[in-house]
Every structure is written in structure tokens, then in C-alpha cells.
Amino acid sequence: MSRPVLATLDLAALGNNLQVVRRAAPAAKVWSVVKANAYGHGLDRIWRALSSTDGFALLNIEEAILLRERGWKGPILMLEGFFHADELPLFDKYRLTTSLHSNWQIKVLQDAHLQAPLDVYLKINSGMNRLGFMPEHIHSVWQKLQGLTNVATVTLMSHFAEAERAEGIARPLARIELAAEGIEAPRSLANSAATLWHPKSHFDWVRPGIVLYGASPSGLWQDVANSGIRPVMTLRSEIIAIQTLKAGETVGYGCRYCAQGEQRIGVVACGYADGYPRIAPSGTPVLVDGVRTTVVGAVSMDMLTVDLTPCPQAGIGAPVELWGNEIKIDDVAAAAGTVGYELMCALAPRVPVVTL
Ligand SMILES: *Cc1c(COP(=O)(O)O)cnc(C)c1O
């Protein structure tokens, strides 16, 4: 391996995080959400470490087929259902559970020629206003599904817009309760935040994503620091050059950082083309040679620069953790004005990945 940037995936942490979810929702079954190539971790690399899950939830048919081809025989939930009628033969062949959020999908399902009926997740729009039927229409849609030969079991599903806050659960739950009146069906509502923090929302199947990868659904690591979850991904590199700036000298594009006095600066082989956020400002935390310090100046395509003042011993080849166990991805994301989800998903294909 030449360029020193590297992502390592701690598969034991993934298994640990699934156990944290099990403890948080002991009565519920778990859909492990592995959409977006397992939040950037690589579905093929990580799914086996989650194979004690009850099911996998995702939304690309290619990813669902990959799981089947690798030998996963348990349930697979397609979170957005099918996008076009021509996918139905694949849903049938690979036995995929489909979300149903629109009338056009119901029509397509009704008209399809299947070898066997499909399990469906009937999506309730509880206030997110992206996908799903309005609560007042659920009863009639439910009735219709009961009459379709292509439908096996029906589960009620919804997704919270603001599950980090108690108020973000109460109103949608009330809407779901209204929609579900008189309907005997299992329910699946809870994402990571609801799974961790709102037991009332657990019902039959929870759907955690981000928490499995060891980051906070709220964007604040403090919120999960005592939950027992551990980061799965560590992004590392090394110092490849050192500059000593004099007072008034600047570093990097746009001369965005100016030294106040003499200052050692480390150049790290990691940039936005590796998935590190370009908008991370000076002050974003980073670990150099085991010591916390900060990014200084603009992040460029292949490099970023760090303040070596707190770690005078750090030289060429000193190890750098961009995020991982010590530098939480949530903290980097917060500094860059985004969430850990986005950073994980943006890990660039050029970064080599090893699993532990
Ligand atoms: C992404 C997603 C989840 C998981 O959300 P997290 O916040 O990562 O736990 C659950 N349900 C649906 C429908 C989703 O799209």
C-alpha cells in the first residue's frame, strides 16, 4: 500500500452495536438498515458481522440481490418498495418484502404475475410528508390489500421526522394510532433515535441504521456516549510533510489560516477526494500521534493540514486519526456543519478498506 490513507472497520463493534440495540428493544425484532452500501462501509464487507439480525433493510435491488447471492436467507425489506413495474419479477424471485407507499404501487402489485404472494409494509405518512398514505386513508388501503392475492402479510410502517425529541414521537404516534384503529397488524416505526430513546415506539420490528455503525442519530456523540455503542469505521492517515510557519504566514488554498507566531504544521495525506469534508474549518478535531489537535487552513483534494503545537514530538510518518474511536465522526461532522451519516456515506472509493 503506497498512499497511507486507510479506513479500518471494526466488525466486533458492529456486532456489539447490534447487541446494544437488542438490549434497548428486547421485545422487538431488528431490521438492520444497510442502505447506501451499509452507510458507506461496504455491504459485502459487513453484512456477515450483522447476520444475527432478524432482517436487513435497504433500498437498492442490486444490494438485495447481493445479500441473496451471498447466502442470506432471512427477510429483506425494501424501504422504498419497487420504483418501476419491471422490478416485480425480481422481488418475486428473491423474495423481497416491499414497502407500499403509493396507489400506483398497489396497482402494479395487483397486476403482477407472481410465483407466490409478497409480504408488504404499508407505509403511513405520520408527518414526514415524503412517502406514505395519509392516516385517514390507511383503513381503505388496508381493506384493499386484504383482497389481493399477491399480498401475503401486511405490516404497518412509518418513519419519524424528528425522533431525537420526545415531541417528535408523540404526534406521529398519535397519527399512527388513529390510522391503525381496528387493524390487527404488526408495526415497524423506530429508527435509531426512537430505538434508543423512545420505547413506546418499538412495537414489533425496529429499524436502526446509524447506531449500528457507532454514531449518534442526533449528531451529538454525547447523546450516545453512555449507550455502549462503538465506532465501526476509523479513517487514518499519516503526516507526510512538516512546515514551520513564521508569524503572519499562511497555509493552504485561500490563505485561510494565518500563524500568529512560529508554528509547526503537519501535512496529512487525506483530503476531500478521500471523503473528508472540504468545508471542515480550522478547529476541526484530529488526532496526531495520539494527541488531540486541530485542522488548520483549507482541506484540499488530497491533503489537509494540522496544528502540531500540542504534539511537538510528531514527525514524518506520525499516525493521524481523522475519525474513529478517539475522534468521533459526530464531532468532525458537527464542525463541518453536517452529520456523521453524510461523512460515512461519502467515504471515497479510492480509500482502501480493511476489516478487523
Ligand atoms: C434510513 C432509514 C432508517 C434508519 O435510520 P437511522 O436514523 O440511520 O437509524 C429507518 N427507516 C427508514 C425508512 C429509513 O429510510
Short mmCIF file of C-alpha atoms and ligand atoms in Angstrom, two decimals:
data_model
loop_
_atom_site.label_atom_id
_atom_site.label_comp_id
_atom_site.label_asym_id
_atom_site.label_seq_id
_atom_site.Cartn_x
_atom_site.Cartn_y
_atom_site.Cartn_z
CA MET A 1 0.00 0.00 0.00
CA SER A 2 1.55 3.28 -1.05
CA ARG A 3 -0.52 6.28 -0.02
CA PRO A 4 -1.08 5.99 3.73
CA VAL A 5 -4.80 6.82 3.92
CA LEU A 6 -6.78 3.82 5.17
CA ALA A 7 -10.21 3.02 6.60
CA THR A 8 -10.48 0.15 9.06
CA LEU A 9 -13.78 -1.43 10.00
CA ASP A 10 -14.13 -2.98 13.43
CA LEU A 11 -16.60 -5.80 12.81
CA ALA A 12 -16.71 -6.68 16.51
CA ALA A 13 -18.01 -3.15 17.15
CA LEU A 14 -20.78 -3.77 14.64
CA GLY A 15 -21.84 -6.93 16.50
CA ASN A 16 -21.58 -5.07 19.79
CA ASN A 17 -23.80 -2.28 18.49
CA LEU A 18 -26.44 -4.78 17.38
CA GLN A 19 -26.41 -6.13 20.95
CA VAL A 20 -26.89 -2.58 22.27
CA VAL A 21 -29.95 -2.34 20.03
CA ARG A 22 -31.23 -5.71 21.28
CA ARG A 23 -30.90 -4.56 24.88
CA ALA A 24 -32.66 -1.28 24.10
CA ALA A 25 -35.56 -3.05 22.37
CA PRO A 26 -35.64 -6.55 23.87
CA ALA A 27 -39.14 -7.43 22.68
CA ALA A 28 -38.74 -6.26 19.09
CA LYS A 29 -37.22 -7.90 16.06
CA VAL A 30 -34.50 -5.93 14.31
CA TRP A 31 -34.24 -4.80 10.71
CA SER A 32 -30.59 -3.82 10.40
CA VAL A 33 -30.59 -0.91 7.96
CA VAL A 34 -27.80 -1.38 5.43
CA LYS A 35 -28.91 1.01 2.69
CA ALA A 36 -26.37 3.16 0.84
CA ASN A 37 -23.84 0.33 0.78
CA ALA A 38 -24.17 -0.09 4.53
CA TYR A 39 -23.79 3.64 5.20
CA GLY A 40 -20.60 3.69 3.16
CA HIS A 41 -18.98 0.76 4.97
CA GLY A 42 -19.49 -1.71 2.13
CA LEU A 43 -22.44 -4.11 2.36
CA ASP A 44 -20.40 -7.08 1.20
CA ARG A 45 -17.76 -6.41 3.86
CA ILE A 46 -20.01 -6.03 6.84
CA TRP A 47 -23.27 -7.94 6.48
CA ARG A 48 -21.95 -11.18 7.99
CA ALA A 49 -20.99 -9.33 11.18
CA LEU A 50 -24.71 -8.50 11.47
CA SER A 51 -26.02 -11.90 10.50
CA SER A 52 -27.62 -12.47 13.89
CA THR A 53 -30.09 -9.74 12.87
CA ASP A 54 -33.69 -10.67 12.08
CA GLY A 55 -33.66 -8.96 8.70
CA PHE A 56 -31.85 -6.47 6.51
CA ALA A 57 -33.48 -3.27 5.25
CA LEU A 58 -32.17 -1.37 2.25
CA LEU A 59 -33.44 0.14 -0.96
CA ASN A 60 -31.32 -0.85 -3.97
CA ILE A 61 -32.40 -4.03 -5.71
CA GLU A 62 -28.72 -4.70 -6.55
CA GLU A 63 -27.85 -4.71 -2.84
CA ALA A 64 -30.76 -7.02 -2.06
CA ILE A 65 -29.62 -9.44 -4.77
CA LEU A 66 -26.08 -9.32 -3.41
CA LEU A 67 -27.32 -10.42 0.01
CA ARG A 68 -29.26 -13.31 -1.54
CA GLU A 69 -26.30 -14.36 -3.67
CA ARG A 70 -24.06 -14.36 -0.61
CA GLY A 71 -26.48 -16.71 1.07
CA TRP A 72 -28.69 -14.53 3.28
CA LYS A 73 -31.99 -16.41 3.57
CA GLY A 74 -33.78 -14.20 6.08
CA PRO A 75 -36.11 -11.33 5.33
CA ILE A 76 -35.07 -8.32 3.25
CA LEU A 77 -37.17 -5.17 3.47
CA MET A 78 -37.09 -2.77 0.54
CA LEU A 79 -37.61 0.56 2.33
CA GLU A 80 -38.99 2.42 -0.69
CA GLY A 81 -40.53 -0.61 -2.39
CA PHE A 82 -40.17 -1.02 -6.13
CA PHE A 83 -39.59 2.01 -8.33
CA HIS A 84 -40.93 0.53 -11.57
CA ALA A 85 -43.21 -2.36 -12.51
CA ASP A 86 -40.39 -4.26 -14.20
CA GLU A 87 -38.75 -4.90 -10.80
CA LEU A 88 -41.62 -7.11 -9.63
CA PRO A 89 -40.19 -10.33 -11.11
CA LEU A 90 -37.01 -9.70 -9.07
CA PHE A 91 -38.97 -9.00 -5.89
CA ASP A 92 -40.73 -12.29 -6.56
CA LYS A 93 -37.61 -14.28 -7.42
CA TYR A 94 -35.57 -13.01 -4.46
CA ARG A 95 -38.49 -12.97 -2.02
CA LEU A 96 -38.23 -9.32 -1.01
CA THR A 97 -40.58 -7.64 1.41
CA THR A 98 -41.81 -4.45 -0.19
CA SER A 99 -42.86 -1.18 1.29
CA LEU A 100 -46.03 0.17 -0.34
CA HIS A 101 -46.35 3.93 -0.15
CA SER A 102 -48.47 4.90 -3.16
CA ASN A 103 -51.54 3.80 -5.07
CA TRP A 104 -49.54 3.26 -8.24
CA GLN A 105 -47.51 0.61 -6.44
CA ILE A 106 -50.61 -1.18 -5.27
CA LYS A 107 -51.92 -1.25 -8.81
CA VAL A 108 -48.60 -2.65 -10.08
CA LEU A 109 -48.57 -5.30 -7.36
CA GLN A 110 -52.18 -6.22 -8.07
CA ASP A 111 -51.45 -6.72 -11.79
CA ALA A 112 -48.18 -8.64 -11.35
CA HIS A 113 -47.86 -12.35 -12.07
CA LEU A 114 -46.01 -13.74 -9.07
CA GLN A 115 -44.99 -17.25 -8.12
CA ALA A 116 -46.03 -16.51 -4.54
CA PRO A 117 -47.53 -13.53 -2.71
CA LEU A 118 -45.18 -10.94 -1.16
CA ASP A 119 -45.08 -9.65 2.40
CA VAL A 120 -45.77 -5.93 2.35
CA TYR A 121 -45.10 -2.95 4.61
CA LEU A 122 -47.91 -0.44 4.31
CA LYS A 123 -46.39 2.97 4.81
CA ILE A 124 -48.22 5.56 6.87
CA ASN A 125 -47.32 9.20 6.38
CA SER A 126 -47.17 10.29 10.01
CA GLY A 127 -45.90 13.80 9.28
CA MET A 128 -42.62 13.41 7.39
CA ASN A 129 -44.52 14.08 4.18
CA ARG A 130 -42.19 12.19 1.91
CA LEU A 131 -43.63 8.69 1.41
CA GLY A 132 -46.80 7.04 2.59
CA PHE A 133 -50.56 7.20 2.77
CA MET A 134 -52.27 9.77 4.93
CA PRO A 135 -53.59 8.24 8.17
CA GLU A 136 -57.21 8.70 7.13
CA HIS A 137 -56.66 6.56 4.02
CA ILE A 138 -54.94 3.66 5.74
CA HIS A 139 -58.13 1.81 6.53
CA SER A 140 -59.37 1.64 2.97
CA VAL A 141 -55.89 0.77 1.62
CA TRP A 142 -55.65 -1.95 4.22
CA GLN A 143 -59.05 -3.34 3.15
CA LYS A 144 -57.93 -3.35 -0.44
CA LEU A 145 -54.70 -5.22 0.39
CA GLN A 146 -56.71 -7.90 2.21
CA GLY A 147 -58.36 -8.71 -1.08
CA LEU A 148 -55.19 -9.02 -3.19
CA THR A 149 -53.90 -12.49 -3.99
CA ASN A 150 -50.38 -11.08 -4.46
CA VAL A 151 -50.25 -9.90 -0.84
CA ALA A 152 -49.16 -12.24 1.95
CA THR A 153 -48.71 -10.49 5.32
CA VAL A 154 -49.22 -6.77 5.91
CA THR A 155 -47.20 -4.79 8.46
CA LEU A 156 -47.85 -1.14 9.25
CA MET A 157 -44.77 1.03 8.82
CA SER A 158 -43.95 4.68 9.42
CA HIS A 159 -40.83 6.82 9.72
CA PHE A 160 -40.29 9.66 12.19
CA ALA A 161 -39.19 13.09 11.01
CA GLU A 162 -37.73 14.11 14.37
CA ALA A 163 -37.22 11.08 16.58
CA GLU A 164 -34.46 12.74 18.62
CA ARG A 165 -37.10 14.71 20.53
CA ALA A 166 -39.95 13.33 22.64
CA GLU A 167 -42.34 15.73 20.87
CA GLY A 168 -41.14 14.32 17.59
CA ILE A 169 -42.56 10.96 18.61
CA ALA A 170 -45.81 11.84 20.37
CA ARG A 171 -47.62 13.49 17.46
CA PRO A 172 -46.71 10.93 14.82
CA LEU A 173 -47.56 8.11 17.24
CA ALA A 174 -50.99 9.60 17.75
CA ARG A 175 -51.49 9.78 13.98
CA ILE A 176 -50.36 6.19 13.58
CA GLU A 177 -52.69 5.08 16.37
CA LEU A 178 -55.57 6.73 14.56
CA ALA A 179 -54.63 5.15 11.25
CA ALA A 180 -54.27 1.71 12.82
CA GLU A 181 -57.59 1.70 14.64
CA GLY A 182 -59.31 -1.64 14.11
CA ILE A 183 -56.34 -3.06 12.17
CA GLU A 184 -54.68 -6.16 13.56
CA ALA A 185 -51.17 -5.95 12.16
CA PRO A 186 -47.58 -5.82 13.34
CA ARG A 187 -45.91 -2.41 13.30
CA SER A 188 -42.45 -1.12 12.45
CA LEU A 189 -41.76 2.50 13.28
CA ALA A 190 -38.49 3.09 15.12
CA ASN A 191 -35.24 4.30 13.57
CA SER A 192 -32.05 4.51 15.69
CA ALA A 193 -33.16 7.50 17.73
CA ALA A 194 -36.56 6.02 18.52
CA THR A 195 -34.98 2.62 19.24
CA LEU A 196 -32.56 4.13 21.76
CA TRP A 197 -34.75 6.74 23.35
CA HIS A 198 -38.46 6.01 22.85
CA PRO A 199 -39.51 2.51 23.94
CA LYS A 200 -43.17 3.36 23.26
CA SER A 201 -42.33 3.37 19.56
CA HIS A 202 -40.71 -0.08 19.42
CA PHE A 203 -43.68 -2.39 18.65
CA ASP A 204 -42.78 -5.46 16.56
CA TRP A 205 -39.78 -4.50 14.42
CA VAL A 206 -37.28 -1.68 14.99
CA ARG A 207 -35.19 -0.31 12.10
CA PRO A 208 -31.86 1.01 13.40
CA GLY A 209 -29.24 2.27 10.98
CA ILE A 210 -26.70 4.83 12.18
CA VAL A 211 -26.40 3.39 15.69
CA LEU A 212 -25.16 0.08 14.26
CA TYR A 213 -22.23 1.92 12.73
CA GLY A 214 -21.43 3.59 16.04
CA ALA A 215 -22.50 7.18 15.54
CA SER A 216 -25.28 9.26 17.05
CA PRO A 217 -28.64 9.76 15.34
CA SER A 218 -28.78 13.21 16.94
CA GLY A 219 -25.42 14.24 15.56
CA LEU A 220 -24.10 14.67 19.11
CA TRP A 221 -21.77 11.97 20.38
CA GLN A 222 -22.60 12.94 24.00
CA ASP A 223 -26.11 11.60 23.39
CA VAL A 224 -24.81 8.05 22.84
CA ALA A 225 -21.55 8.18 24.81
CA ASN A 226 -23.01 6.02 27.60
CA SER A 227 -25.07 3.71 25.41
CA GLY A 228 -22.30 1.17 24.90
CA ILE A 229 -22.06 1.68 21.12
CA ARG A 230 -18.63 1.79 19.50
CA PRO A 231 -17.50 3.39 16.26
CA VAL A 232 -17.08 0.87 13.45
CA MET A 233 -15.08 2.96 10.98
CA THR A 234 -11.70 4.51 11.66
CA LEU A 235 -10.20 6.75 8.99
CA ARG A 236 -6.45 7.05 9.33
CA SER A 237 -3.51 8.55 7.53
CA GLU A 238 -0.03 9.89 8.28
CA ILE A 239 1.95 13.09 8.38
CA ILE A 240 3.82 13.26 5.05
CA ALA A 241 5.46 16.68 5.43
CA ILE A 242 6.07 19.34 8.05
CA GLN A 243 6.24 23.11 7.63
CA THR A 244 7.31 25.66 10.18
CA LEU A 245 5.39 28.89 9.65
CA LYS A 246 6.55 32.27 10.86
CA ALA A 247 4.12 34.83 12.29
CA GLY A 248 1.93 36.19 9.50
CA GLU A 249 2.49 33.26 7.13
CA THR A 250 -0.48 31.30 5.88
CA VAL A 251 -1.13 27.70 4.91
CA GLY A 252 -3.14 26.19 2.08
CA TYR A 253 -5.59 27.43 -0.57
CA GLY A 254 -7.14 30.80 0.04
CA CYS A 255 -4.60 31.58 2.77
CA ARG A 256 -7.40 30.77 5.22
CA TYR A 257 -5.14 30.18 8.21
CA CYS A 258 -2.51 32.62 9.37
CA ALA A 259 0.11 31.74 12.00
CA GLN A 260 0.22 34.10 15.00
CA GLY A 261 3.78 33.10 15.83
CA GLU A 262 6.19 30.39 14.82
CA GLN A 263 4.11 27.26 14.35
CA ARG A 264 4.72 23.69 13.18
CA ILE A 265 2.17 22.45 10.70
CA GLY A 266 1.72 18.82 9.66
CA VAL A 267 0.58 17.87 6.18
CA VAL A 268 -1.73 14.82 6.23
CA ALA A 269 -2.36 12.56 3.24
CA CYS A 270 -6.15 12.84 3.31
CA GLY A 271 -8.38 15.29 1.52
CA TYR A 272 -11.88 15.76 0.19
CA ALA A 273 -11.28 13.25 -2.59
CA ASP A 274 -10.98 10.69 0.22
CA GLY A 275 -14.29 11.75 1.74
CA TYR A 276 -13.01 14.19 4.35
CA PRO A 277 -15.37 17.19 4.29
CA ARG A 278 -13.89 20.11 2.40
CA ILE A 279 -15.86 22.61 4.47
CA ALA A 280 -14.38 21.38 7.78
CA PRO A 281 -12.98 24.63 9.21
CA SER A 282 -9.83 25.35 11.20
CA GLY A 283 -10.52 23.94 14.65
CA THR A 284 -11.99 20.63 13.50
CA PRO A 285 -10.60 17.94 15.85
CA VAL A 286 -8.00 15.46 14.67
CA LEU A 287 -5.65 13.06 16.49
CA VAL A 288 -1.93 13.20 15.68
CA ASP A 289 0.45 10.76 17.30
CA GLY A 290 -2.18 10.07 19.96
CA VAL A 291 -2.67 13.76 20.80
CA ARG A 292 -5.79 15.78 20.04
CA THR A 293 -5.16 18.78 17.87
CA THR A 294 -7.00 20.59 15.08
CA VAL A 295 -7.19 21.03 11.35
CA VAL A 296 -5.83 24.40 10.22
CA GLY A 297 -6.48 26.00 6.83
CA ALA A 298 -8.50 24.70 3.90
CA VAL A 299 -8.93 20.98 3.29
CA SER A 300 -7.70 20.29 -0.23
CA MET A 301 -8.33 17.39 -2.58
CA ASP A 302 -5.54 15.12 -1.39
CA MET A 303 -4.19 16.75 1.76
CA LEU A 304 -5.15 18.62 4.85
CA THR A 305 -3.01 20.47 7.35
CA VAL A 306 -2.94 20.23 11.13
CA ASP A 307 -1.51 22.19 14.02
CA LEU A 308 1.45 20.33 15.55
CA THR A 309 1.82 22.70 18.52
CA PRO A 310 0.27 20.21 21.01
CA CYS A 311 2.42 17.35 19.70
CA PRO A 312 5.97 18.62 19.16
CA GLN A 313 7.25 15.04 19.02
CA ALA A 314 5.18 14.24 15.93
CA GLY A 315 7.33 13.84 12.83
CA ILE A 316 7.05 12.46 9.33
CA GLY A 317 5.06 9.24 9.42
CA ALA A 318 3.25 10.11 12.64
CA PRO A 319 -0.15 8.39 12.68
CA VAL A 320 -3.24 10.54 12.20
CA GLU A 321 -6.80 9.57 13.09
CA LEU A 322 -9.33 11.64 11.13
CA TRP A 323 -12.23 9.85 12.84
CA GLY A 324 -12.71 6.67 14.80
CA ASN A 325 -12.53 5.71 18.46
CA GLU A 326 -10.77 8.83 19.69
CA ILE A 327 -12.08 11.46 17.28
CA LYS A 328 -15.79 10.82 16.97
CA ILE A 329 -17.19 11.14 13.48
CA ASP A 330 -20.05 13.13 15.04
CA ASP A 331 -17.59 15.76 16.25
CA VAL A 332 -15.94 16.10 12.85
CA ALA A 333 -19.37 16.28 11.23
CA ALA A 334 -20.58 18.92 13.70
CA ALA A 335 -17.53 21.07 12.98
CA ALA A 336 -18.28 20.75 9.27
CA GLY A 337 -21.97 21.57 9.74
CA THR A 338 -23.23 18.13 8.82
CA VAL A 339 -23.98 14.73 10.39
CA GLY A 340 -21.97 11.54 10.76
CA TYR A 341 -24.32 9.85 8.28
CA GLU A 342 -23.05 12.04 5.45
CA LEU A 343 -19.36 11.53 6.23
CA MET A 344 -19.67 7.74 6.39
CA CYS A 345 -21.63 7.56 3.18
CA ALA A 346 -19.07 9.78 1.46
CA LEU A 347 -16.02 7.62 2.14
CA ALA A 348 -14.38 7.66 -1.28
CA PRO A 349 -13.80 4.53 -3.34
CA ARG A 350 -10.10 5.36 -3.57
CA VAL A 351 -9.65 4.79 0.16
CA PRO A 352 -8.51 1.22 0.85
CA VAL A 353 -10.64 -0.52 3.47
CA VAL A 354 -9.59 -3.32 5.79
CA THR A 355 -11.79 -5.18 8.23
CA LEU A 356 -10.68 -6.19 11.70
C1 LIG B 1 -32.58 5.15 6.89
C2 LIG B 1 -33.83 4.63 7.48
C3 LIG B 1 -33.85 4.08 8.76
C4 LIG B 1 -32.65 4.11 9.68
O1 LIG B 1 -32.44 5.42 10.14
P1 LIG B 1 -31.27 5.74 11.22
O2 LIG B 1 -31.51 7.14 11.61
O3 LIG B 1 -29.99 5.55 10.49
O4 LIG B 1 -31.44 4.76 12.31
C5 LIG B 1 -35.03 3.53 9.23
N1 LIG B 1 -36.15 3.53 8.46
C6 LIG B 1 -36.17 4.06 7.22
C7 LIG B 1 -37.43 4.06 6.44
C8 LIG B 1 -35.03 4.64 6.69
O5 LIG B 1 -35.06 5.17 5.47
#
